[in-house]
Coordinates of C-alpha atoms in Angstrom, one line a residue:
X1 CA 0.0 0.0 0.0
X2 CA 1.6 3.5 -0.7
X3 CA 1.7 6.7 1.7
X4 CA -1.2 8.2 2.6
X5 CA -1.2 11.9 1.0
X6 CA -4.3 13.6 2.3
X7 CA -5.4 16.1 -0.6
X8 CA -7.6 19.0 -0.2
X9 CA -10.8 16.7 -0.7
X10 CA -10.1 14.7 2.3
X11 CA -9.5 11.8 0.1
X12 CA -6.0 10.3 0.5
X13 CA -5.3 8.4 -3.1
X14 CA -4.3 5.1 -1.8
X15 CA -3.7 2.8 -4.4
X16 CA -5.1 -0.8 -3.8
X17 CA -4.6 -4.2 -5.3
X18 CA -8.5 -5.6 -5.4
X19 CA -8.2 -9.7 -6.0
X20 CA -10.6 -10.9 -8.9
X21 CA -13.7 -12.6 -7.6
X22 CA -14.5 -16.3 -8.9
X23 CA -17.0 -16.1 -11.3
X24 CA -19.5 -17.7 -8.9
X25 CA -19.7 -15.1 -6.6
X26 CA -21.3 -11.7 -8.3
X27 CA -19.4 -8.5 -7.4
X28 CA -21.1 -6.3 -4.7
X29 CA -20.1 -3.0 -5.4
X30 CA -19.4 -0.8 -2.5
X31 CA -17.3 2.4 -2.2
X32 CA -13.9 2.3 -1.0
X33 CA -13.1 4.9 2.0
X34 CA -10.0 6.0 1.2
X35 CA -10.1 6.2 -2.5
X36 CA -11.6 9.2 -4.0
X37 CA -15.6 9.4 -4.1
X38 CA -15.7 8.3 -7.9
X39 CA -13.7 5.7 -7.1
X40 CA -15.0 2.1 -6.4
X41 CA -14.5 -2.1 -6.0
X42 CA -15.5 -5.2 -5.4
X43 CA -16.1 -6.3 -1.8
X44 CA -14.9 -9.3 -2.3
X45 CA -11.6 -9.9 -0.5
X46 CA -11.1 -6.7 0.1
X47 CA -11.1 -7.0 3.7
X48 CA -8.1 -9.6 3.5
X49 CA -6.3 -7.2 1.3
X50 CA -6.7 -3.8 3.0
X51 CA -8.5 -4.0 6.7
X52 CA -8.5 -0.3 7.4
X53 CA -11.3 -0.1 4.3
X54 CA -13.3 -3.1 5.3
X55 CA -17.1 -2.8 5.9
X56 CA -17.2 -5.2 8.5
X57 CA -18.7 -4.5 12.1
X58 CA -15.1 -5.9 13.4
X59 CA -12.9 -3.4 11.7
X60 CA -11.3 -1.2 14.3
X61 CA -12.2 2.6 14.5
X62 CA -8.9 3.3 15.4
X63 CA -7.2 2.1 12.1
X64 CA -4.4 4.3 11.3
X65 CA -4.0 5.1 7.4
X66 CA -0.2 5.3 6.2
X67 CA 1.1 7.9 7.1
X68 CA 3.4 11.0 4.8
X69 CA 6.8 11.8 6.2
X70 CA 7.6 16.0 5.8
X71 CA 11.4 16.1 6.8
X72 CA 13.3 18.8 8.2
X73 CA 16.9 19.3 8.2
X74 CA 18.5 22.1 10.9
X75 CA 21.0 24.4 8.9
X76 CA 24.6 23.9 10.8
X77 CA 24.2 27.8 11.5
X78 CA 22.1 30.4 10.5
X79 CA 23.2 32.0 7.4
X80 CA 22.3 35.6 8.7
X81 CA 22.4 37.3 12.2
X82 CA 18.9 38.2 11.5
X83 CA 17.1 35.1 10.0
X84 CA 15.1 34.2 13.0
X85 CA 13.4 37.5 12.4
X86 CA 10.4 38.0 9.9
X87 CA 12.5 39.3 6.7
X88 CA 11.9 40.2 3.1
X89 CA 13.9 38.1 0.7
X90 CA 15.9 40.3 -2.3
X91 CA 18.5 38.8 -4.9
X92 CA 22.1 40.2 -6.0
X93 CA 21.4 41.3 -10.0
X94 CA 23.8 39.8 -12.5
X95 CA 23.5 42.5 -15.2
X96 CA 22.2 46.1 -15.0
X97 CA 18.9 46.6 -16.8
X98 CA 17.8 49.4 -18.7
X99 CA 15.2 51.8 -16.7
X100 CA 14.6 53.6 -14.0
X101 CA 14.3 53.0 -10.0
X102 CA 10.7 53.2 -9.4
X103 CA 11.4 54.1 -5.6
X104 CA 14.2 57.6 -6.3
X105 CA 13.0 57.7 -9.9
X106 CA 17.2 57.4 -11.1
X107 CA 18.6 55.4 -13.4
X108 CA 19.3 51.7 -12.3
X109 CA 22.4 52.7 -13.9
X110 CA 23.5 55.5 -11.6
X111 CA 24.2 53.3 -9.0
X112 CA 27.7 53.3 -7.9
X113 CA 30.0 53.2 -4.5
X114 CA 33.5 52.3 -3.4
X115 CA 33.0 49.5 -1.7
X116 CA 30.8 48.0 -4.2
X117 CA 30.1 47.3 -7.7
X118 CA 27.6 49.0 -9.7
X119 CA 25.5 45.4 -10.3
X120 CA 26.0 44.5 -6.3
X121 CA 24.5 47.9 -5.6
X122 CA 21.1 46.1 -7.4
X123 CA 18.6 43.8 -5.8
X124 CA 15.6 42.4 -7.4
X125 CA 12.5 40.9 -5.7
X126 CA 11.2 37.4 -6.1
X127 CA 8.4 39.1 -8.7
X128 CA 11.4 40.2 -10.9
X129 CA 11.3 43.9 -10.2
X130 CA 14.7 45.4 -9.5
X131 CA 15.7 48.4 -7.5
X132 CA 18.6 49.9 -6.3
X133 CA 19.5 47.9 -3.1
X134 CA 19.4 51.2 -0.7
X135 CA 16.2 51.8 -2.0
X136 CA 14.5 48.6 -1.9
X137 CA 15.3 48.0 1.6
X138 CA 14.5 51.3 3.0
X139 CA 10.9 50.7 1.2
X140 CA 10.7 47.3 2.6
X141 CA 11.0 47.6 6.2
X142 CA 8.9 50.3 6.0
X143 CA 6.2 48.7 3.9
X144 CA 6.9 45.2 3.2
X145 CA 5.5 44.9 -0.4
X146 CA 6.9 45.2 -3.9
X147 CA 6.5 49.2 -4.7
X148 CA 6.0 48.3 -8.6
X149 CA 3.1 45.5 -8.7
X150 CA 2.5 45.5 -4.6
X151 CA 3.4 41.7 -4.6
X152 CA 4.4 40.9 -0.7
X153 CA 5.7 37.1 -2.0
X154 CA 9.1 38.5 -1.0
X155 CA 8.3 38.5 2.5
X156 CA 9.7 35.2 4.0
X157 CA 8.3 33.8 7.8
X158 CA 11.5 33.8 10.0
X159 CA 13.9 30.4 10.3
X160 CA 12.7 29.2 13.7
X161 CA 15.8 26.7 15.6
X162 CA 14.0 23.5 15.8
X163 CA 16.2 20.5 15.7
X164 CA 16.4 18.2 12.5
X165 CA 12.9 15.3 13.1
X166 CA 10.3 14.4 10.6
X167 CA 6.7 15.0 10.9
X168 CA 4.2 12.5 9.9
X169 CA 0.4 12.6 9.0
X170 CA -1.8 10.4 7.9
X171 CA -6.0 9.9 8.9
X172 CA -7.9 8.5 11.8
X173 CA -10.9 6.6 10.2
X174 CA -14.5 6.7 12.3
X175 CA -12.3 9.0 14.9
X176 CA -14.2 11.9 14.6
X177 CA -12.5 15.3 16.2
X178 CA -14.9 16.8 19.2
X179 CA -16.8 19.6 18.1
X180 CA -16.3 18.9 14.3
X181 CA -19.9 17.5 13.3
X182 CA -18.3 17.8 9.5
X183 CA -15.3 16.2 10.2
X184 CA -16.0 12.1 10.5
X185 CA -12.4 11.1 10.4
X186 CA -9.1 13.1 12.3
X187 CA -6.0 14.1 11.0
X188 CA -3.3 12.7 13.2
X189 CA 0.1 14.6 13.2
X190 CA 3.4 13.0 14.6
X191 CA 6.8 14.5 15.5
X192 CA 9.6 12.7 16.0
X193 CA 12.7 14.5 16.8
X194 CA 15.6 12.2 17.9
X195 CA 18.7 13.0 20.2
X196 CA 21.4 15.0 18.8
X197 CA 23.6 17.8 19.3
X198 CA 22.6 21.4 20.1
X199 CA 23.8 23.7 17.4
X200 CA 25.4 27.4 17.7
X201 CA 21.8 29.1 18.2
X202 CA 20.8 26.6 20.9
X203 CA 21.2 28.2 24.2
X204 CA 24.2 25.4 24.9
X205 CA 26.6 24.9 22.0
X206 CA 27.9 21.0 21.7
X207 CA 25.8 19.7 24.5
X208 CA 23.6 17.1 23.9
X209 CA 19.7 17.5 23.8
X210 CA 17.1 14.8 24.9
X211 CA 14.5 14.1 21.8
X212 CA 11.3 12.2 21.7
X213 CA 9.9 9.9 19.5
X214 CA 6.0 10.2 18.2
X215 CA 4.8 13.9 19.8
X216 CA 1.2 13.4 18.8
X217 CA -1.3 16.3 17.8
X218 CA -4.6 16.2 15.8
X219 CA -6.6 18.3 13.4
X220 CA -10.4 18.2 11.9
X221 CA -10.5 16.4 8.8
X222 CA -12.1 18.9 6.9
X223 CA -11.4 22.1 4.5
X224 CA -10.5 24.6 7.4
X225 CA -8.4 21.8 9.0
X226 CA -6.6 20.7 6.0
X227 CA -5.6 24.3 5.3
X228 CA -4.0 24.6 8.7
X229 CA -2.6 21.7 8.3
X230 CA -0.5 22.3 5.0
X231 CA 0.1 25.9 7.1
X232 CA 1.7 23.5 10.0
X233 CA 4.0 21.8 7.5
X234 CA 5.2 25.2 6.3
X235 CA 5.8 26.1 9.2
X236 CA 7.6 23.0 10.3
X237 CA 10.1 23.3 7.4
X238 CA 11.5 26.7 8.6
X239 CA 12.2 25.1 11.7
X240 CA 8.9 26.7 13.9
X241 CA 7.2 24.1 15.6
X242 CA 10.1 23.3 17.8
X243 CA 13.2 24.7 19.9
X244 CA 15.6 23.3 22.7
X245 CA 15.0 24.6 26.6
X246 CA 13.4 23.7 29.3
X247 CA 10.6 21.5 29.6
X248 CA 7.4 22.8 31.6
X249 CA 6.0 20.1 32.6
X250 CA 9.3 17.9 33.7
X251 CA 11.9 20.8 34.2
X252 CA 14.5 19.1 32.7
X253 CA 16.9 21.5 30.5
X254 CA 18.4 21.1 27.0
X255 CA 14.7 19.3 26.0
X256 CA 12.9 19.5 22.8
X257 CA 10.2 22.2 23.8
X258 CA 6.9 23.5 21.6
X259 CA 8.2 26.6 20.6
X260 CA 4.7 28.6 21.6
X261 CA 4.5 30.0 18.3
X262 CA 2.5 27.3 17.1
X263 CA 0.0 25.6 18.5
X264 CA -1.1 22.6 18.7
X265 CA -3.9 20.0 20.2
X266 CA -2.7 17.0 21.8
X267 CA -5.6 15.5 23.4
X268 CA -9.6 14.6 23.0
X269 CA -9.7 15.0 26.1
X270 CA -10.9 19.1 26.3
X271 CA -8.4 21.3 29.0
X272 CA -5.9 24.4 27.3
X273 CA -4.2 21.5 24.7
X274 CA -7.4 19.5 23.7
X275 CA -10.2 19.3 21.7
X276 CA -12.7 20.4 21.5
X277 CA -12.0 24.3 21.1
X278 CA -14.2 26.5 19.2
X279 CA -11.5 29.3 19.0
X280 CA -8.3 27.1 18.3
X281 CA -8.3 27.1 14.4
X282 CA -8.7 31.2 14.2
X283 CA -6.4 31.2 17.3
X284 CA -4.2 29.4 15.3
X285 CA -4.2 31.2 12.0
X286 CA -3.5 34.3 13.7
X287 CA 0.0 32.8 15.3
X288 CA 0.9 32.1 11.6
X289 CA -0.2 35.3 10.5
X290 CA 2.0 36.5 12.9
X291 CA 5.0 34.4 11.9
X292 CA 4.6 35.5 7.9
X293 CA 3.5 32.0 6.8
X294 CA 1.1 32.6 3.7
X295 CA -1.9 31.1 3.3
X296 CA -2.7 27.5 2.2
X297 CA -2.7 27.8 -1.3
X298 CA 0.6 29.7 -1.5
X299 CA 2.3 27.6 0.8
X300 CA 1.4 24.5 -1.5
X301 CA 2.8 26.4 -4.9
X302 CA 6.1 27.2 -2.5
X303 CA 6.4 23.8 -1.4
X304 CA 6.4 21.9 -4.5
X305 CA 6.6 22.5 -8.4
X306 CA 9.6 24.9 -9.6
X307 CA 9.1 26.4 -6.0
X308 CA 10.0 23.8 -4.4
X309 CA 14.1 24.3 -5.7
X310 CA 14.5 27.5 -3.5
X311 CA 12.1 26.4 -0.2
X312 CA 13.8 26.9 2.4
X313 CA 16.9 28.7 1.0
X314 CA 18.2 32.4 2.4
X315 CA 18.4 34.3 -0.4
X316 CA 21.8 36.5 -1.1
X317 CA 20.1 39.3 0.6
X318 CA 18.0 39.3 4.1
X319 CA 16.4 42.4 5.0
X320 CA 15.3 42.1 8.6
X321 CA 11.2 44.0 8.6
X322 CA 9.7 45.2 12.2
X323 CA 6.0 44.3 12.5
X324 CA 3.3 46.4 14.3
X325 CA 2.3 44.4 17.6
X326 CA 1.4 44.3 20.9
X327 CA 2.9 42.3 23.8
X328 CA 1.6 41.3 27.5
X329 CA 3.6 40.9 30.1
X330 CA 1.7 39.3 33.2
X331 CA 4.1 39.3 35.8
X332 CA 2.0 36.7 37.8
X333 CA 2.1 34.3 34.7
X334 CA 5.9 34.6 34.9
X335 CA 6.1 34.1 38.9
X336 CA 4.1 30.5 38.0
X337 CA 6.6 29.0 35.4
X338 CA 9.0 26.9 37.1
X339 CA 12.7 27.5 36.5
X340 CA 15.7 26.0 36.0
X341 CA 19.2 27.0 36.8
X342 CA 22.3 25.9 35.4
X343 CA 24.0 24.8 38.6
X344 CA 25.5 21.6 40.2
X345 CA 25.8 21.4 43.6
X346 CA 29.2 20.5 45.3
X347 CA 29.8 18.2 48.6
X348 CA 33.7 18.5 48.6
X349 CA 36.9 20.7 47.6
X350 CA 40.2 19.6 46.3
X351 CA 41.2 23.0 48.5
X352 CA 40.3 23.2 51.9
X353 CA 40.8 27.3 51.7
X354 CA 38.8 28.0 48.6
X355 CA 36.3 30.9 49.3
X356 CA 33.4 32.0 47.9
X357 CA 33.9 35.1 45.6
X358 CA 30.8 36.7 46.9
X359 CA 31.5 36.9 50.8
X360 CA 34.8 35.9 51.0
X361 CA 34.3 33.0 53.4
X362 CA 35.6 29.7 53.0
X363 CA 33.5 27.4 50.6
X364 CA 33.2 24.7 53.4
X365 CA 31.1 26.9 55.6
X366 CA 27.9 25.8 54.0
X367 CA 26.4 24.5 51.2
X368 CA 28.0 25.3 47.6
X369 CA 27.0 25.4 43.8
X370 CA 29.1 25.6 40.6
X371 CA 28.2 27.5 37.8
X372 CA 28.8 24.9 35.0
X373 CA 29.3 26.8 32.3
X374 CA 32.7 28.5 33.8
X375 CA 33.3 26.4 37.1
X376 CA 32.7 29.0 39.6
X377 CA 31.8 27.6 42.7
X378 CA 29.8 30.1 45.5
X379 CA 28.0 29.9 48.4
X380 CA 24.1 28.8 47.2
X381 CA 22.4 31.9 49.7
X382 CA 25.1 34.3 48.3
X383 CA 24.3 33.2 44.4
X384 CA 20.9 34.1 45.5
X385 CA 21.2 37.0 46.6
X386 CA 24.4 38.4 44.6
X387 CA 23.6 37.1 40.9
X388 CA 23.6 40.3 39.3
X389 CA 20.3 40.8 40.5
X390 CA 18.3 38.1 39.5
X391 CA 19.8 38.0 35.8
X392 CA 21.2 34.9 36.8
X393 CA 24.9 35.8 35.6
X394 CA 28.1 34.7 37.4
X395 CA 29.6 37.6 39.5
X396 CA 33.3 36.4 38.6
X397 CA 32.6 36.8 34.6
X398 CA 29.3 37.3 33.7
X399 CA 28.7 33.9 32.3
X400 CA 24.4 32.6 32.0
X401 CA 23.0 30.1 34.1
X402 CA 19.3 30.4 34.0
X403 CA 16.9 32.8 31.8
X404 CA 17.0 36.4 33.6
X405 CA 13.7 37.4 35.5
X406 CA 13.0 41.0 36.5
X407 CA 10.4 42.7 38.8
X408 CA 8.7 44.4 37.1
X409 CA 4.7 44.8 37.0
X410 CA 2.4 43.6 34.1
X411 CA 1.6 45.9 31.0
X412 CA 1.8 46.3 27.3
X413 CA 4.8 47.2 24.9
X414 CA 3.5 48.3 21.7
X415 CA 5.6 48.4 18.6
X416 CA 4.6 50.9 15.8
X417 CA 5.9 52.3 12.7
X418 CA 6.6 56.0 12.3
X419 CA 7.3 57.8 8.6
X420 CA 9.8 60.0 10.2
X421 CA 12.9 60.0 9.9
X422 CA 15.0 59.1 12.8
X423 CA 17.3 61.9 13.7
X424 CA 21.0 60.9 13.0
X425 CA 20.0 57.8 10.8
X426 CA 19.1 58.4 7.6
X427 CA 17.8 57.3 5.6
X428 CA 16.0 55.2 7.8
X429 CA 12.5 55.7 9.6
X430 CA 11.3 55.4 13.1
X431 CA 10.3 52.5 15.3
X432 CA 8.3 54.1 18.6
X433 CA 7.7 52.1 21.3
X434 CA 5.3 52.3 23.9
X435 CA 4.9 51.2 27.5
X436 CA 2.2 50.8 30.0
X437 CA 1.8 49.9 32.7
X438 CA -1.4 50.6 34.9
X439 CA -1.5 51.1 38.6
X440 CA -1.6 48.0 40.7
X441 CA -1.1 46.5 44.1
X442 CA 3.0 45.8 44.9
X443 CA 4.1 41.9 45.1
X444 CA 6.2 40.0 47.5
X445 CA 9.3 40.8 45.4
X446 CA 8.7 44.5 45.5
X447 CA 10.0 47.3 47.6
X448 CA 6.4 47.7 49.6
X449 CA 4.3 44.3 49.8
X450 CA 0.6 45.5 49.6
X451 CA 1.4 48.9 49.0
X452 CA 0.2 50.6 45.8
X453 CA 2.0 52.1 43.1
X454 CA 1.0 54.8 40.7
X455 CA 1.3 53.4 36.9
X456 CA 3.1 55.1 33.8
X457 CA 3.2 55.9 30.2
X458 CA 6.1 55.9 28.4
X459 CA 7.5 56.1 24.8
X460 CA 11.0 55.4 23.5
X461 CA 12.2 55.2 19.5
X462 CA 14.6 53.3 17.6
X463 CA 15.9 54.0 14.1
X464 CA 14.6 51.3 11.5
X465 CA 17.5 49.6 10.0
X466 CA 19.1 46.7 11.1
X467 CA 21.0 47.7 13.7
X468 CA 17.7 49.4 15.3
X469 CA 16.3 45.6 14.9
X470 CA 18.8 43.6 16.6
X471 CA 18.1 46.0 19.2
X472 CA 14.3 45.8 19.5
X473 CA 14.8 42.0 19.6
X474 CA 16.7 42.4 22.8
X475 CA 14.1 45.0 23.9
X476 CA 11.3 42.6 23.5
X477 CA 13.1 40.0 25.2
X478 CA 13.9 41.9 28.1
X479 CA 10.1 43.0 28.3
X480 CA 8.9 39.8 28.3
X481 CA 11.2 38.6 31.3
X482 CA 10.0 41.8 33.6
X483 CA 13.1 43.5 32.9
X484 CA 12.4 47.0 31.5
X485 CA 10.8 48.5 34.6

C-alpha cells in the first residue's frame, strides 16, 4: 500500500490491489473509504487485502491510514544574524537593466559606490522587479511589499531553531474530532525528533539535547483543518514548531520544547491543549499570521513544483522587517513558570581554603553550587542573593546560568511604525515604542508588599535599520522577562 497523501478533498489516493472474484460469486459493489468518491471495488476480498477499508462491524475505528513523512533538516548555522526575524527576501542582480528606480525615480544605472560594484548595488524581488539595493530596503522595512506590482511574496516567515525530526500525518478513520460535526475522520500529526547535538543558536553549544519519539497532535478532517494543516508543514520546514530549553512540565533542560509560536492540540480529552476548542483554528491562524507564513494555497505552490528548488533557502540578501504588535507581560504568569538554573551542587573541595567570591568565606562553611558553564563555585544563599540581581549571571565573569527574570509589574509594549525619519540615521524611519503599565497593588518581590503604586506611560524610538532591529529584539526580550521597569 503507498503513503497516505491527504489532498484538499479529504480523500488520500491510496492505491489498492483488489483480488478478482471467482466467477460464482457476483461482485457487490461498495465504495472504497480511502479512495476518492468516484472511485470504487469489489467487496470481495477486500477486507483480507486492506483491513482499514473493510465494511465489516469488526474493523477497528482506530485504524491508522499510512502515514506521509515531511522532513526537516536544521541548517549547521544560521546564514544571517537576522534570519530568526520576519524578513523580506531580495536577490544580487547579474547585469544592469535598462530603466529607471521606481522608488528615487534614477537610473538603475547610476548606482555606484567604493566599496561596491555598480550590479552588487542592485537587488531584485522574487516578482522580478529590480531596485537599487538602498532603495528597496528602505521601502521594505517600511512597507513590506513590492513598490511596482505590490506583490508581498518576497516577505519570508523567520527560520525558527527546531532540531532536525520528521513530521508525519496520515487519517484517523470513524475518529471523529470533538466539536467537528463535518469532520468524520481526524487528522493525526506525529513529531519525531531524535537525540542529537545542540547547534550554535541553541542556548548550549555542543551539549547534547534529549529528543522524543511520536509527539502526537490532531486536526479536523475537513477544508478549514486541512488548510491549517499544509500551514503547519510550512511552518515546520523553517524550523517553527520546535526549539531546545526547558521543559514545563518535567523541568529538565536542553529538552525538545513547543516553541509557543505554534500551536497545537494534543488531546480529545478538552483542557488548554485538547479538543474540543471552538476558537483554536482562528487562534491558530492568527500565530501564523504572525509568523509570515502565507496562506494555504501559497504555501502548497512554494512547497512543490519549480518552488520547491528554492524552499527553504536564504536568499543572497536578508532584510530584517519590524511588524506592528502588541505584547503582554503578566508578571503573575511569569512568577508561576518553574525554572531552572544551570548549577551543580558541590559536597567537597580539592582546597580546603577556597572561598566564595561573593563573601569571602571559606566554601566549606555551607552549602556550595558551581556554575557549570565557567566552574565558579559560590556559596548557594550568596548566588541568591548576589547574581547580578536576578539575571542569573556569574559575579566572577558574567557567564548565564538560568533565563533572567526582572520585577517588574504587568503591561503592554506596543511596537509601531513611524514615517519620520530618525534623527541621525538616515535614511532610515522610526520604530516608537510604547509602554504601559497601569497602577496596581505591589508583590512579595517589590520594595512595599501591599502597598500601591502609581502606573506610567512611556514612549522610546529606535531607528529602523538593522542595527535598530537587533536591538528591539533584545528589547522585546527583556520586556517579556519583567526587565524594562
Amino acid at each position: 500500500m503507498g503513503a497516505t497523501n491527504i489532498n484538499r478533498d479529504g480523500s488520500d489516493g491510496v492505491a489498492l490491489l483488489v483480488p478478482i472474484p471467482p466467477p460464482s460469486a457476483p461482485p457487490q459493489r461498495v465504495p472504497v473509504a480511502c479512495c476518492p468518491p468516484a472511485f470504487t471495488a469489489t467487496a470481495t476480498g477486500l477486507a483480507a487485502t486492506c483491513s482499514v477499508v473493510s465494511t465489516q462491524p469488526e474493523t477497528s475505528t482506530w485504524t491508522e491510514l499510512p502515514r506521509k513523512a515531511e522532513q526537516y533538516i536544521a541548517p549547521a548555522v544560521l546564514p544571517h544574524s537576522t534570519s530568526t526575524l520576519p524578513h523580506a527576501s531580495l536577490f544580487f542582480v547579474t547585469h544592469t537593466p535598462a530603466g529607471d528606480c521606481r522608488i528615487c525615480r534614477l537610473p538603475l544605472s547610476s548606482s555606484s559606490s567604493s566599496s561596491f560594484s555598480a550590479n552588487a548595488q542592485l537587488a531584485k524581488l522574487q516578482c522580478g522587479h529590480v531596485f537599487h539595493r538602498s532603495c528597496i530596503e528602505a521601502s521594505l522595512r517600511h512597507h513590506p511589499i513590492c513598490p511596482t506590482c505590490g506583490d508581498s511574496g518576497c516577505i519570508e516567515p523567520p527560520l525558527g531553531t527546531s532540531p532536525s525530526g520528521t513530521m508525519h500525518h496520515s487519517i484517523l478513520r470513524d475518529k471523529p474530532c470533538p466539536g467537528f460535526a463535518d469532520s468524520p475522520s481526524t487528522i493525526l500529526i506525529e513529531y519525531d525528533v531524535p537525540h542529537a547535538t545542540q547547534k550554535p543558536y541553541h542556548p548550549h553549544p555542543g551539549r547534547n539535547f534529549h529528543g522524543f519519539l511520536r509527539r502526537k497532535a490532531y486536526l479536523p478532517n475537513n477544508d478549514a483543518g486541512r488548510d491549517l494543516l499544509t500551514r503547519i508543514i510550512y511552518a515546520w520546514k523553517r524550523g517553527l514548531v520546535f526549539s531546545v530549553g526547558t521543559s514545563k512540565t518535567s523541568g529538565r533542560s536542553d529538552s525538545i520544547v513547543w516553541s509557543s509560536l505554534v500551536p497545537h492540540k494534543t488531546s480529545f480529552k478538552g483542557g488548554p491543549h485538547g479538543w474540543p476548542d471552538e476558537d483554536y483554528l482562528r487562534v491558530c491562524h492568527e500565530k501564523l499570521n504572525a509568523l509570515l507564513v502565507p496562506d494555504a494555497e501559497v504555501c502548497e505552490r512554494r512547497m512543490s513544483g519549480a518552488d520547491a528548488m528554492t524552499f527553504g533557502q536564504m536568499p543572497m540578501i536578508t532584510v530584517p522587517i519590524v511588524l506592528r504588535e502588541e505584547i503582554e507581560y503578566d508578571d503573575d504568569s511569569m512568577a508561576k513558570i518553574p525554572q531552572t538554573l544551570d548549577l551543580k551542587p558541590i559536597s567537597r573541595f580539592p582546597l580546603s581554603n577556597e572561598a566564595c567570591r561573593i563573601c569571602r568565606r571559606l566554601l566549606s562553611s555551607g552549602f556550595c553550587v558551581e556554575v557549570r558553564r565557567c566552574k565558579h563555585a559560590f556559596h548557594q544563599c550568596c548566588l541568591e542573593r548576589g547574581g547580578l540581581r536576578g539575571c542569573n549571571r556569574c559575579p566572577v565573569c558574567g557567564a548565564s546560568y538560568g533565563e533572567p527574570r526582572g520585577n517588574s509589574p504587568s503591561g503592554t509594549m506596543s511596537i509601531d511604525l513611524e514615517n519620520s525619519v530618525c534623527p541621525g540615521f538616515a535614511p532610515a524611519k522610526t520604530i516608537k515604542l510604547r509602554y504601559r503599565i497601569p497602577s496596581g497593588i505591589q508583590k512579595a518581590y517589590h520594595p512595599n508588599p501591599g502597598r500601591r503604586y502609581g502606573g506610567t506611560n512611556r514612549t522610546a524610538y529606535l531607528p529602523n535599520n538593522e542595527e535598530g532591529i537587533l536591538l528591539l529584539q533584545r528589547l522585546k526580550y527583556a520586556w517579556t522577562h519583567g526587565l524594562t521597569f
